[in-house]
Short mmCIF file of C-alpha atoms (C1' of nucleotides) in Angstrom, two decimals:
data_model
loop_
_atom_site.label_atom_id
_atom_site.label_comp_id
_atom_site.label_asym_id
_atom_site.label_seq_id
_atom_site.Cartn_x
_atom_site.Cartn_y
_atom_site.Cartn_z
CA MET A 1396 -6.55 -15.97 22.28
CA LEU A 1397 -4.81 -18.64 20.30
CA ALA A 1398 -8.03 -20.55 20.27
CA LEU A 1399 -9.74 -17.56 18.71
CA ILE A 1400 -7.07 -17.28 16.06
CA ASP A 1401 -7.01 -20.95 15.28
CA ALA A 1402 -10.76 -20.99 15.01
CA CYS A 1403 -10.65 -18.67 12.05
CA GLN A 1404 -8.55 -20.97 9.97
CA ALA A 1405 -11.51 -22.62 8.36
CA ARG A 1406 -13.37 -19.51 7.36
CA ALA A 1407 -14.01 -18.01 4.01
CA THR A 1408 -12.36 -14.80 5.10
CA ALA A 1409 -9.04 -16.57 5.31
CA ARG A 1410 -7.56 -15.53 2.00
CA GLY A 1411 -6.06 -17.92 -0.48
CA ARG A 1412 -7.27 -21.23 0.83
CA LEU A 1413 -5.19 -23.79 -0.90
CA CYS A 1414 -6.70 -27.15 -0.34
CA ALA A 1415 -10.40 -26.48 0.15
CA CYS A 1416 -12.49 -28.79 -1.97
CA LEU A 1417 -9.42 -30.45 -3.41
CA ASP A 1418 -10.11 -33.92 -4.76
CA PRO A 1419 -8.29 -36.73 -2.93
CA THR A 1420 -5.74 -37.34 -5.70
CA ALA A 1421 -4.70 -33.71 -5.95
CA PHE A 1422 -4.66 -33.50 -2.17
CA GLY A 1423 -2.38 -36.50 -1.97
CA ARG A 1424 -0.01 -35.01 -4.53
CA LEU A 1425 0.09 -31.78 -2.58
CA ARG A 1426 0.76 -33.52 0.70
CA GLN A 1427 3.65 -35.33 -0.97
CA VAL A 1428 5.54 -32.19 -1.82
CA ALA A 1429 4.52 -29.87 0.98
CA GLY A 1430 7.20 -29.23 3.58
CA ASP A 1431 6.36 -28.72 7.20
CA LEU A 1432 7.77 -26.31 9.74
CA ARG A 1433 7.15 -24.85 13.15
CA VAL A 1434 8.54 -21.58 14.35
CA ALA A 1435 8.69 -19.86 17.72
CA ARG A 1436 7.13 -16.50 18.50
CA GLY A 1437 9.23 -13.77 16.97
CA ALA A 1438 11.15 -16.13 14.69
CA ALA A 1439 11.85 -15.19 11.09
CA ILE A 1440 10.10 -17.25 8.44
CA PHE A 1441 12.00 -15.68 5.59
CA ALA A 1442 13.87 -12.44 5.03
CA GLU A 1443 13.83 -9.85 2.29
CA GLY A 1444 16.27 -10.77 -0.43
CA GLU A 1445 16.47 -14.46 0.42
CA SER A 1446 15.98 -16.72 -2.53
CA ALA A 1447 12.40 -17.93 -2.85
CA ASP A 1448 11.52 -21.18 -4.55
CA GLY A 1449 8.36 -21.88 -2.65
CA VAL A 1450 5.36 -20.30 -0.98
CA PHE A 1451 4.25 -20.70 2.61
CA GLY A 1452 0.88 -21.57 4.01
CA LEU A 1453 0.03 -20.72 7.58
CA ARG A 1454 -1.63 -23.57 9.46
CA GLN A 1455 -1.74 -22.18 12.96
CA GLY A 1456 -0.66 -18.99 14.62
CA VAL A 1457 -0.24 -15.47 13.29
CA ALA A 1458 2.57 -13.94 11.26
CA MET A 1459 3.29 -10.68 9.49
CA MET A 1460 5.17 -9.55 6.43
CA PHE A 1461 7.14 -6.34 6.30
CA ARG A 1462 9.71 -4.30 4.42
CA ARG A 1463 12.29 -1.93 5.80
CA LEU A 1464 14.00 1.23 4.68
CA PRO A 1465 17.77 1.42 5.22
CA ASP A 1466 17.34 3.65 8.27
CA GLY A 1467 15.15 1.08 9.99
CA ARG A 1468 11.69 2.40 9.21
CA ARG A 1469 9.39 -0.55 8.80
CA GLN A 1470 6.22 -1.05 6.79
CA VAL A 1471 4.09 -3.99 7.85
CA LEU A 1472 2.55 -5.17 4.59
CA ASP A 1473 0.10 -7.67 5.96
CA PHE A 1474 -0.87 -9.79 8.93
CA LEU A 1475 -1.28 -13.46 8.18
CA TYR A 1476 -3.81 -15.82 9.70
CA PRO A 1477 -4.37 -19.56 9.41
CA GLY A 1478 -5.27 -20.45 5.86
CA ASP A 1479 -3.29 -17.59 4.32
CA LEU A 1480 -0.72 -18.24 1.61
CA PHE A 1481 2.24 -15.90 1.38
CA GLY A 1482 5.80 -15.52 0.19
CA PHE A 1483 5.11 -15.03 -3.52
CA ALA A 1484 8.27 -13.91 -5.26
CA GLY A 1485 7.31 -14.00 -8.93
CA ASP A 1486 10.12 -14.47 -11.37
CA TYR A 1487 12.52 -12.33 -9.37
CA GLY A 1488 13.59 -15.36 -7.40
CA SER A 1489 14.05 -13.53 -4.12
CA HIS A 1490 11.58 -12.54 -1.44
CA PRO A 1491 10.45 -8.93 -1.76
CA ALA A 1492 9.68 -8.78 1.97
CA SER A 1493 10.43 -10.43 5.31
CA ALA A 1494 8.05 -12.52 7.37
CA VAL A 1495 8.09 -13.21 11.11
CA ALA A 1496 5.82 -15.19 13.39
CA LEU A 1497 3.85 -13.15 15.93
CA THR A 1498 2.92 -16.27 17.85
CA ARG A 1499 4.18 -19.80 17.84
CA ALA A 1500 3.21 -20.91 14.35
CA SER A 1501 2.92 -23.96 12.22
CA LEU A 1502 3.39 -23.70 8.48
CA CYS A 1503 3.70 -25.71 5.36
CA ARG A 1504 5.87 -24.87 2.42
CA ILE A 1505 4.96 -25.64 -1.17
CA PRO A 1506 7.88 -25.70 -3.60
CA LEU A 1507 7.13 -23.70 -6.72
CA ALA A 1508 8.32 -26.65 -8.77
CA ALA A 1509 5.22 -28.53 -7.62
CA ALA A 1510 3.02 -26.05 -9.45
CA ARG A 1511 4.69 -26.83 -12.75
CA ASP A 1512 3.33 -30.37 -12.79
CA ASP A 1513 -0.06 -29.53 -11.33
CA ALA A 1514 -2.26 -27.09 -13.22
CA GLU A 1515 -4.86 -26.99 -10.48
CA LEU A 1516 -2.27 -26.15 -7.84
CA ALA A 1517 -0.86 -23.49 -10.13
CA GLU A 1518 -4.28 -21.93 -10.49
CA ARG A 1519 -4.87 -21.98 -6.77
CA LEU A 1520 -1.54 -20.31 -6.12
CA ASN A 1521 -2.36 -17.76 -8.80
CA ASN A 1522 -5.68 -16.98 -7.16
CA ALA A 1523 -3.98 -16.59 -3.80
CA ALA A 1524 -1.53 -14.13 -5.36
CA LEU A 1525 -4.38 -12.16 -6.92
CA ARG A 1526 -6.07 -11.97 -3.53
CA ALA A 1527 -2.83 -10.67 -2.07
CA LEU A 1528 -2.76 -8.10 -4.87
CA ASP A 1529 -6.29 -6.99 -4.08
CA ALA A 1530 -5.42 -6.69 -0.39
CA ALA A 1531 -2.38 -4.58 -1.27
CA LEU A 1532 -4.50 -2.28 -3.44
CA ARG A 1533 -6.92 -1.79 -0.58
CA GLY A 1534 -3.91 -0.96 1.55
CA LEU A 1535 -2.86 1.72 -0.91
CA LEU A 1536 -6.28 3.36 -0.73
CA ARG A 1537 -6.12 3.22 3.04
CA LEU A 1538 -2.65 4.70 3.35
CA GLY A 1539 -3.03 7.21 0.56
CA ARG A 1540 -6.46 8.66 1.20
CA MET A 1541 -7.73 7.91 4.71
CA ASN A 1542 -7.01 9.85 7.89
CA ALA A 1543 -5.79 8.23 11.08
CA THR A 1544 -9.17 7.28 12.53
CA GLU A 1545 -10.44 6.00 9.20
CA ARG A 1546 -7.36 3.84 8.75
CA VAL A 1547 -7.77 2.28 12.17
CA ALA A 1548 -11.50 1.74 11.65
CA ASP A 1549 -10.86 0.16 8.26
CA PHE A 1550 -8.14 -2.05 9.70
CA LEU A 1551 -10.39 -3.15 12.55
CA HIS A 1552 -13.24 -3.85 10.15
CA GLU A 1553 -10.99 -5.99 7.99
CA SER A 1554 -9.66 -7.80 11.07
CA TRP A 1555 -13.24 -8.29 12.22
CA LEU A 1556 -14.17 -10.01 8.98
CA ARG A 1557 -11.04 -12.14 9.13
CA THR A 1558 -11.61 -13.11 12.74
CA GLY A 1559 -14.97 -14.51 11.74
CA ARG A 1560 -16.92 -13.70 14.88
CA PRO A 1561 -19.57 -11.01 15.18
CA ASP A 1562 -18.50 -10.01 18.69
CA LEU A 1563 -14.71 -10.06 18.61
CA ILE A 1564 -11.65 -8.94 16.70
CA ALA A 1565 -8.47 -10.93 17.15
CA LEU A 1566 -5.59 -8.54 17.75
CA PRO A 1567 -2.52 -10.68 18.39
CA MET A 1568 -0.13 -7.89 17.39
CA LYS A 1569 1.34 -4.90 19.24
CA ALA A 1570 0.17 -1.33 18.70
CA ARG A 1571 3.59 -0.74 17.26
CA ASP A 1572 2.90 -3.36 14.56
CA ILE A 1573 -0.48 -1.83 13.73
CA ALA A 1574 1.17 1.58 13.57
CA ASP A 1575 3.79 0.27 11.15
CA HIS A 1576 0.98 -1.24 9.10
CA LEU A 1577 -1.12 1.92 8.94
CA GLY A 1578 1.63 4.49 8.49
CA LEU A 1579 1.02 5.96 11.94
CA ARG A 1580 2.65 6.08 15.40
CA PRO A 1581 1.66 3.86 18.32
CA GLU A 1582 0.38 6.92 20.20
CA THR A 1583 -1.91 7.73 17.29
CA ILE A 1584 -3.24 4.16 17.27
CA SER A 1585 -4.01 4.46 20.96
CA ARG A 1586 -5.84 7.75 20.44
CA ALA A 1587 -7.84 6.34 17.51
CA PHE A 1588 -8.89 3.35 19.60
CA ALA A 1589 -10.02 5.72 22.31
CA GLN A 1590 -12.05 7.70 19.78
CA LEU A 1591 -13.74 4.61 18.32
CA ARG A 1592 -14.52 3.52 21.86
CA ARG A 1593 -16.03 6.92 22.58
CA LEU A 1594 -18.11 6.58 19.39
CA GLY A 1595 -19.46 3.32 20.75
CA LEU A 1596 -18.13 1.15 17.92
CA ILE A 1597 -15.75 -0.96 19.95
CA GLY A 1598 -15.46 -2.03 23.56
CA GLU A 1599 -12.56 -3.11 25.72
CA ILE A 1600 -9.55 -5.23 24.85
CA GLU A 1601 -9.16 -8.51 26.67
CA ASP A 1602 -6.86 -11.41 25.92
CA ASN A 1603 -5.59 -9.85 22.70
CA ALA A 1604 -9.12 -9.59 21.42
CA LEU A 1605 -11.25 -6.51 21.05
CA ALA A 1606 -14.97 -6.48 21.85
CA VAL A 1607 -16.99 -5.34 18.84
CA ILE A 1608 -20.12 -3.32 19.46
CA ASP A 1609 -20.90 -2.15 15.93
CA GLY A 1610 -18.88 -3.93 13.28
CA ASP A 1611 -20.70 -2.35 10.36
CA GLY A 1612 -20.22 1.01 12.04
CA LEU A 1613 -16.47 0.47 11.75
CA ARG A 1614 -16.85 0.27 8.01
CA CYS A 1615 -18.76 3.52 7.93
CA ALA A 1616 -16.15 5.17 10.15
CA SER A 1617 -13.53 4.12 7.62
CA GLY A 1618 -15.23 6.09 4.86
CA LEU A 1619 -16.04 2.99 2.85
CA PRO A 1620 -19.55 2.31 1.54
CA ALA A 1621 -21.69 0.37 3.98
CA ARG A 1622 -21.94 -2.99 2.33
CA THR A 1623 -24.23 -5.56 3.83
CA GLY A 1624 -23.91 -9.29 3.65
CA GLU A 1625 -20.17 -9.43 3.26
CA SER A 1626 -19.89 -10.49 6.85
CA MET A 1627 -18.30 -13.65 8.05
CA ARG A 1628 -19.63 -16.76 6.46
CA ILE A 1629 -18.30 -19.89 8.06
CA VAL A 1630 -17.40 -22.53 5.52
CA ASN A 1631 -16.43 -25.53 7.59
CA GLY A 1632 -16.52 -25.58 11.33
CA ASN A 1633 -13.58 -27.89 11.57
CA HIS A 1634 -10.70 -27.64 9.22
CA LYS A 1635 -8.45 -30.63 8.73
CA GLY A 1636 -6.79 -29.66 5.48
CA LEU A 1637 -3.19 -29.33 4.54
CA ILE A 1638 -3.07 -25.66 5.42
CA MET B 1034 6.24 13.33 -25.56
CA LEU B 1035 4.21 10.51 -27.02
CA ALA B 1036 7.31 9.42 -28.86
CA LEU B 1037 9.13 9.22 -25.54
CA ILE B 1038 6.36 7.13 -24.02
CA ASP B 1039 6.09 4.81 -26.97
CA ALA B 1040 9.83 4.35 -27.02
CA CYS B 1041 9.75 2.73 -23.61
CA GLN B 1042 7.42 0.00 -24.68
CA ALA B 1043 10.18 -2.40 -25.57
CA ARG B 1044 12.23 -2.08 -22.44
CA ALA B 1045 12.82 -4.49 -19.64
CA THR B 1046 11.47 -1.97 -17.20
CA ALA B 1047 8.03 -2.34 -18.71
CA ARG B 1048 6.43 -4.71 -16.26
CA GLY B 1049 4.67 -7.88 -17.22
CA ARG B 1050 5.74 -8.29 -20.81
CA LEU B 1051 3.43 -10.85 -22.25
CA CYS B 1052 4.74 -11.95 -25.58
CA ALA B 1053 8.49 -11.45 -25.32
CA CYS B 1054 10.36 -14.51 -26.53
CA LEU B 1055 7.13 -16.34 -27.28
CA ASP B 1056 7.57 -19.13 -29.78
CA PRO B 1057 5.66 -18.64 -33.07
CA THR B 1058 2.96 -21.21 -32.28
CA ALA B 1059 2.13 -19.74 -28.88
CA PHE B 1060 2.27 -16.28 -30.37
CA GLY B 1061 -0.20 -17.27 -33.05
CA ARG B 1062 -2.55 -18.74 -30.49
CA LEU B 1063 -2.35 -15.56 -28.47
CA ARG B 1064 -2.99 -13.37 -31.49
CA GLN B 1065 -6.06 -15.47 -32.24
CA VAL B 1066 -7.78 -14.72 -28.97
CA ALA B 1067 -6.51 -11.24 -28.22
CA GLY B 1068 -9.03 -8.49 -28.70
CA ASP B 1069 -8.05 -5.07 -29.87
CA LEU B 1070 -9.21 -1.63 -28.80
CA ARG B 1071 -8.35 2.01 -29.04
CA VAL B 1072 -9.48 4.63 -26.58
CA ALA B 1073 -9.38 8.41 -26.53
CA ARG B 1074 -7.59 10.51 -23.94
CA GLY B 1075 -9.60 10.47 -20.74
CA ALA B 1076 -11.74 7.50 -21.77
CA ALA B 1077 -12.52 4.74 -19.29
CA ILE B 1078 -11.01 1.34 -20.03
CA PHE B 1079 -12.92 -0.39 -17.28
CA ALA B 1080 -14.61 0.65 -14.04
CA GLU B 1081 -14.51 -0.66 -10.50
CA GLY B 1082 -17.10 -3.36 -10.02
CA GLU B 1083 -17.49 -4.20 -13.70
CA SER B 1084 -17.26 -7.88 -14.43
CA ALA B 1085 -13.79 -8.90 -15.49
CA ASP B 1086 -13.16 -11.92 -17.69
CA GLY B 1087 -9.98 -10.73 -19.28
CA VAL B 1088 -6.83 -8.71 -18.73
CA PHE B 1089 -5.61 -5.76 -20.74
CA GLY B 1090 -2.24 -5.11 -22.28
CA LEU B 1091 -1.23 -1.58 -23.14
CA ARG B 1092 0.34 -1.26 -26.56
CA GLN B 1093 0.67 2.48 -26.89
CA GLY B 1094 -0.15 5.46 -24.74
CA VAL B 1095 -0.40 5.84 -20.98
CA ALA B 1096 -3.18 4.87 -18.60
CA MET B 1097 -3.78 4.79 -14.87
CA MET B 1098 -5.70 2.65 -12.41
CA PHE B 1099 -7.48 4.09 -9.41
CA ARG B 1100 -9.99 3.45 -6.65
CA ARG B 1101 -12.38 5.87 -5.05
CA LEU B 1102 -13.94 6.37 -1.65
CA PRO B 1103 -17.68 7.16 -1.61
CA ASP B 1104 -17.00 10.85 -0.95
CA GLY B 1105 -14.89 11.13 -4.10
CA ARG B 1106 -11.39 10.80 -2.70
CA ARG B 1107 -9.29 9.01 -5.25
CA GLN B 1108 -6.22 6.80 -4.92
CA VAL B 1109 -4.23 6.33 -8.11
CA LEU B 1110 -2.90 2.79 -7.77
CA ASP B 1111 -0.55 2.76 -10.72
CA PHE B 1112 0.40 4.42 -13.95
CA LEU B 1113 0.55 2.10 -16.93
CA TYR B 1114 2.99 2.26 -19.83
CA PRO B 1115 3.30 0.31 -23.07
CA GLY B 1116 4.01 -3.32 -22.33
CA ASP B 1117 2.15 -3.32 -19.01
CA LEU B 1118 -0.54 -5.87 -18.28
CA PHE B 1119 -3.36 -4.86 -15.96
CA GLY B 1120 -6.92 -5.53 -14.95
CA PHE B 1121 -6.37 -8.69 -12.90
CA ALA B 1122 -9.50 -9.56 -10.99
CA GLY B 1123 -8.70 -12.92 -9.47
CA ASP B 1124 -11.63 -15.14 -8.69
CA TYR B 1125 -13.81 -12.25 -7.58
CA GLY B 1126 -14.97 -11.78 -11.13
CA SER B 1127 -15.20 -8.01 -10.95
CA HIS B 1128 -12.58 -5.33 -11.35
CA PRO B 1129 -11.24 -4.09 -8.02
CA ALA B 1130 -10.33 -0.73 -9.59
CA SER B 1131 -11.04 1.58 -12.51
CA ALA B 1132 -8.71 2.36 -15.39
CA VAL B 1133 -8.66 5.40 -17.67
CA ALA B 1134 -6.42 6.41 -20.54
CA LEU B 1135 -4.24 9.47 -19.93
CA THR B 1136 -3.43 9.75 -23.61
CA ARG B 1137 -4.90 8.26 -26.71
CA ALA B 1138 -4.14 4.60 -26.19
CA SER B 1139 -4.11 1.32 -28.00
CA LEU B 1140 -4.70 -1.88 -26.08
CA CYS B 1141 -5.27 -5.55 -26.47
CA ARG B 1142 -7.48 -7.68 -24.33
CA ILE B 1143 -6.77 -11.27 -23.46
CA PRO B 1144 -9.78 -13.30 -22.30
CA LEU B 1145 -9.03 -15.24 -19.14
CA ALA B 1146 -10.49 -18.30 -20.82
CA ALA B 1147 -7.49 -18.31 -23.14
CA ALA B 1148 -5.20 -18.99 -20.20
CA ARG B 1149 -7.03 -22.17 -19.35
CA ASP B 1150 -5.92 -23.88 -22.54
CA ASP B 1151 -2.45 -22.42 -22.60
CA ALA B 1152 -0.16 -23.16 -19.68
CA GLU B 1153 2.55 -20.84 -20.90
CA LEU B 1154 0.13 -17.94 -21.23
CA ALA B 1155 -1.19 -18.72 -17.77
CA GLU B 1156 2.30 -18.57 -16.36
CA ARG B 1157 3.01 -15.29 -18.08
CA LEU B 1158 -0.16 -13.78 -16.74
CA ASN B 1159 0.71 -15.09 -13.30
CA ASN B 1160 4.13 -13.49 -13.48
CA ALA B 1161 2.59 -10.20 -14.54
CA ALA B 1162 0.25 -10.35 -11.56
CA LEU B 1163 3.16 -11.05 -9.23
CA ARG B 1164 4.98 -8.04 -10.62
CA ALA B 1165 1.89 -5.97 -9.99
CA LEU B 1166 1.86 -7.33 -6.43
CA ASP B 1167 5.49 -6.36 -5.93
CA ALA B 1168 4.78 -2.87 -7.25
CA ALA B 1169 1.84 -2.52 -4.87
CA LEU B 1170 4.00 -3.60 -1.93
CA ARG B 1171 6.56 -0.96 -2.84
CA GLY B 1172 3.68 1.50 -2.93
CA LEU B 1173 2.71 0.52 0.60
CA LEU B 1174 6.23 1.20 1.86
CA ARG B 1175 6.20 4.53 0.07
CA LEU B 1176 2.84 5.68 1.40
CA GLY B 1177 3.28 4.25 4.84
CA ARG B 1178 6.78 5.24 5.75
CA MET B 1179 8.12 8.00 3.48
CA ASN B 1180 7.65 11.74 3.86
CA ALA B 1181 6.45 13.96 1.04
CA THR B 1182 9.83 14.65 -0.59
CA GLU B 1183 10.89 11.02 -0.30
CA ARG B 1184 7.67 9.86 -1.92
CA VAL B 1185 8.12 12.22 -4.85
CA ALA B 1186 11.80 11.28 -5.24
CA ASP B 1187 10.92 7.58 -5.13
CA PHE B 1188 8.13 8.07 -7.66
CA LEU B 1189 10.42 10.00 -9.98
CA HIS B 1190 13.13 7.38 -9.64
CA GLU B 1191 10.67 4.64 -10.53
CA SER B 1192 9.37 6.68 -13.46
CA TRP B 1193 12.94 7.29 -14.55
CA LEU B 1194 13.65 3.56 -14.69
CA ARG B 1195 10.41 2.94 -16.55
CA THR B 1196 11.05 5.72 -19.05
CA GLY B 1197 14.29 4.00 -19.98
CA ARG B 1198 16.38 7.05 -20.72
CA PRO B 1199 19.20 8.32 -18.53
CA ASP B 1200 18.35 11.97 -19.14
CA LEU B 1201 14.56 12.12 -19.00
CA ILE B 1202 11.50 11.10 -17.04
CA ALA B 1203 8.22 10.80 -18.92
CA LEU B 1204 5.51 12.58 -16.95
CA PRO B 1205 2.34 12.40 -19.03
CA MET B 1206 0.10 12.90 -16.00
CA LYS B 1207 -1.10 15.96 -14.09
CA ALA B 1208 0.25 17.00 -10.70
CA ARG B 1209 -3.20 16.15 -9.40
CA ASP B 1210 -2.75 12.55 -10.57
CA ILE B 1211 0.67 12.26 -8.96
CA ALA B 1212 -0.77 13.72 -5.77
CA ASP B 1213 -3.56 11.14 -5.77
CA HIS B 1214 -0.93 8.47 -6.33
CA LEU B 1215 1.37 9.58 -3.50
CA GLY B 1216 -1.25 10.46 -0.90
CA LEU B 1217 -0.43 14.18 -1.13
CA ARG B 1218 -1.92 17.42 -2.49
CA PRO B 1219 -0.94 19.02 -5.80
CA GLU B 1220 0.60 21.97 -3.92
CA THR B 1221 2.82 19.57 -2.02
CA ILE B 1222 3.91 17.90 -5.26
CA SER B 1223 4.86 21.28 -6.64
CA ARG B 1224 6.86 22.14 -3.52
CA ALA B 1225 8.65 18.78 -3.56
CA PHE B 1226 9.61 19.26 -7.22
CA ALA B 1227 10.99 22.66 -6.32
CA GLN B 1228 13.03 21.15 -3.51
CA LEU B 1229 14.47 18.38 -5.69
CA ARG B 1230 15.33 21.00 -8.26
CA ARG B 1231 17.07 23.05 -5.58
CA LEU B 1232 18.98 19.91 -4.56
CA GLY B 1233 20.20 19.62 -8.15
CA LEU B 1234 18.63 16.22 -8.78
CA ILE B 1235 16.22 17.26 -11.48
CA GLY B 1236 15.99 20.04 -14.04
CA GLU B 1237 13.11 21.69 -15.83
CA ILE B 1238 9.95 20.17 -17.23
CA GLU B 1239 9.45 20.39 -20.96
CA ASP B 1240 6.97 18.57 -23.17
CA ASN B 1241 5.63 16.44 -20.31
CA ALA B 1242 9.12 15.20 -19.62
CA LEU B 1243 11.42 16.08 -16.77
CA ALA B 1244 15.15 16.58 -17.24
CA VAL B 1245 17.13 14.26 -14.95
CA ILE B 1246 20.38 15.52 -13.54
CA ASP B 1247 21.09 12.82 -10.95
CA GLY B 1248 18.86 9.79 -11.32
CA ASP B 1249 20.67 7.74 -8.67
CA GLY B 1250 20.45 10.75 -6.38
CA LEU B 1251 16.67 10.48 -6.60
CA ARG B 1252 16.88 7.02 -5.14
CA CYS B 1253 19.00 8.28 -2.26
CA ALA B 1254 16.58 11.14 -1.68
CA SER B 1255 13.80 8.56 -1.40
CA GLY B 1256 15.50 6.87 1.53
CA LEU B 1257 16.05 3.64 -0.40
CA PRO B 1258 19.47 1.96 -0.53
CA ALA B 1259 21.60 3.14 -3.45
CA ARG B 1260 21.54 0.15 -5.71
CA THR B 1261 23.74 0.19 -8.77
CA GLY B 1262 23.17 -1.60 -12.03
CA GLU B 1263 19.42 -1.71 -11.83
CA SER B 1264 19.24 1.06 -14.37
CA MET B 1265 17.48 0.84 -17.64
CA ARG B 1266 18.58 -2.04 -19.79
CA ILE B 1267 17.13 -1.90 -23.25
CA VAL B 1268 15.97 -5.28 -24.45
CA ASN B 1269 14.90 -4.63 -28.01
CA GLY B 1270 15.09 -1.27 -29.61
CA ASN B 1271 12.01 -1.90 -31.68
CA HIS B 1272 9.06 -3.72 -30.32
CA LYS B 1273 6.68 -5.40 -32.71
CA GLY B 1274 4.97 -7.81 -30.33
CA LEU B 1275 1.38 -8.27 -29.46
CA ILE B 1276 1.50 -5.87 -26.57
"C1'" DC C 829 -4.86 36.13 -28.84
"C1'" DG C 830 -7.99 35.24 -25.19
"C1'" DT C 831 -9.92 32.08 -21.92
"C1'" DC C 832 -9.79 28.51 -18.73
"C1'" DA C 833 -7.22 25.23 -16.30
"C1'" DA C 834 -3.11 24.04 -13.96
"C1'" DT C 835 0.82 25.27 -11.43
"C1'" DT C 836 3.41 28.01 -8.28
"C1'" DT C 837 4.06 30.53 -4.14
"C1'" DG C 838 2.88 32.47 0.39
"C1'" DA C 839 0.21 32.57 4.79
"C1'" DT C 840 -2.57 30.11 7.89
"C1'" DT C 841 -4.67 26.06 9.90
"C1'" DA C 842 -5.24 21.25 11.05
"C1'" DA C 843 -3.48 16.74 11.80
"C1'" DA C 844 -0.30 13.73 13.32
"C1'" DT C 845 4.31 13.34 15.38
"C1'" DT C 846 7.40 13.93 18.94
"C1'" DC C 847 8.60 14.33 23.59
"C1'" DA C 848 7.61 13.31 28.27
"C1'" DA C 849 5.41 11.43 32.33
"C1'" DT C 850 2.41 7.86 34.15
"C1'" DT C 851 -0.14 3.69 34.30
"C1'" DT C 852 -0.94 -0.78 32.75
"C1'" DT C 853 0.24 -5.12 30.92
"C1'" DC C 854 3.17 -8.91 29.96
"C1'" DG C 855 6.69 -12.28 30.44
"C1'" DT C 856 9.81 -14.37 33.43
"C1'" DG C 857 11.37 -16.81 37.23
"C1'" DG C 858 10.70 -18.04 41.72
"C1'" DC D 1375 0.27 -19.02 41.16
"C1'" DC D 1376 2.25 -14.85 42.40
"C1'" DA D 1377 5.69 -11.11 42.37
"C1'" DC D 1378 8.87 -8.52 40.06
"C1'" DG D 1379 11.04 -5.92 36.33
"C1'" DA D 1380 10.72 -4.53 31.66
"C1'" DA D 1381 8.03 -3.38 27.90
"C1'" DA D 1382 3.95 -1.42 26.17
"C1'" DA D 1383 0.00 1.53 26.31
"C1'" DT D 1384 -2.09 5.82 27.64
"C1'" DT D 1385 -2.45 10.66 28.11
"C1'" DG D 1386 -1.03 15.52 27.80
"C1'" DA D 1387 1.76 19.36 25.82
"C1'" DA D 1388 4.72 21.11 22.28
"C1'" DT D 1389 6.39 20.73 17.68
"C1'" DT D 1390 6.49 19.51 12.88
"C1'" DT D 1391 4.53 18.38 8.59
"C1'" DA D 1392 1.44 18.67 5.16
"C1'" DA D 1393 -3.25 20.46 4.18
"C1'" DT D 1394 -5.96 24.25 3.29
"C1'" DC D 1395 -6.94 28.74 1.68
"C1'" DA D 1396 -5.91 32.44 -1.35
"C1'" DA D 1397 -3.62 35.05 -4.91
"C1'" DA D 1398 -0.60 35.41 -8.81
"C1'" DT D 1399 1.57 33.29 -12.69
"C1'" DT D 1400 2.13 30.15 -16.28
"C1'" DG D 1401 0.64 27.14 -19.74
"C1'" DA D 1402 -2.61 24.71 -22.96
"C1'" DC D 1403 -5.76 24.99 -26.60
"C1'" DG D 1404 -9.29 26.53 -29.45
#
DNA sequence: CGTCAATTTGATTAAATTCAATTTTCGTGG
DNA sequence: CCACGAAAATTGAATTTAATCAAATTGACG
């Protein structure tokens, strides 16, 4: 499974690539300032309210961001895959959400100060933030106006594109996590999976990965327009970049 | 009502202020490039999929952004008040949502190209985008993990802070729009209002504005922690800036 | 003042949650 | 590598919540 996850780090579907096509000088500058950390499965990367003077880039592994209500209810805001940048705090100065690793993970940390001296880095961070904004807006449409099966289908379709393989969806998270992401209960997730399986869109789960039978069908099942050609385009087979 | 809306344009709660505290030179530069437009009530400002090479700033009036599913279902992503910046498209190049004016509105338009020559403008736009991201993340928590009454209370509390008056909430939109924002039906909005009124948190609606009896109580009713001191702080009583 | 749209309110239905029991999977340690 | 215990997933039945349907009232605007 980890191999499947790590494989997707070099794909265009990984949002907010930071160092792709960076010229050697800029890359060197970035490497200078970028911190490096490894965290165990389940470990916190940062917590809501902590002061934030940098953003994180996920090199390997999977993580998720979430917020909580005082009574413990949890909303998983996003799942993070290799290549993703996260932890944007704006000018508030403190993280608006928490992040934990779902698997053993390797990350880098880019101090915000570095972006002040480097216009190109600043623009790349800005683009990553705008991609995060777009993802959040899609999440609002999903939570606000889709029913349970549509939400699950839409989530699987998105995960399919991010996994970058026509035949598999990486699902390194628990049903509970998906439920907290889609505003549903784990039982409802299970029932929706069963329904999509009955519809012939997905197959069985093995090794934290789900067999895909009709990826485009998932998009239709989600209520979204059937776009063609947005599928996974591999950019570089082997990624050796900073993130 | 319009007076109430326009009054809030100068407040700190207006997200993404663009020209506050801008030095005269930078302000002049900005004024040079900023376009100007006026739209009628109900008019489209931009539509999903249209190419986007600039962002909009709302000077006067109220607008909203939304996305649609193919079958017509609509998710209102945000309501926009004077001072708000919106229409960020990232490096996709096309608007990820549509925007329409809810009242007669006056806007300016800042070409993205202008940000390339002006680091300070770029940073301000970036900050506005990060605020939009934070707002979207709060929306995810609301839609994913709050029940109907909590969503309405949370929405009213947010609107209360943005209106900037301790005794009123500006509500220039229809119940239908609020419903499409909160993932509910207009009937449910009506019932939730009735319940909050019964709880003694809000009063009657008059002139598109809602009387507030216990603004902090709205926050509690939303399930969020009762923060103090985040209330409306007026920055300048009279706003004469670009946006 | 009249018309149409929007809101309110009640009754019914549908969808997802909750509760509960069972099976399967996973992680740990031998 | 296997076995064991705990956690997670699955499935069914009952309950709850919000949607839907329908009717009555209010409000906006020419």
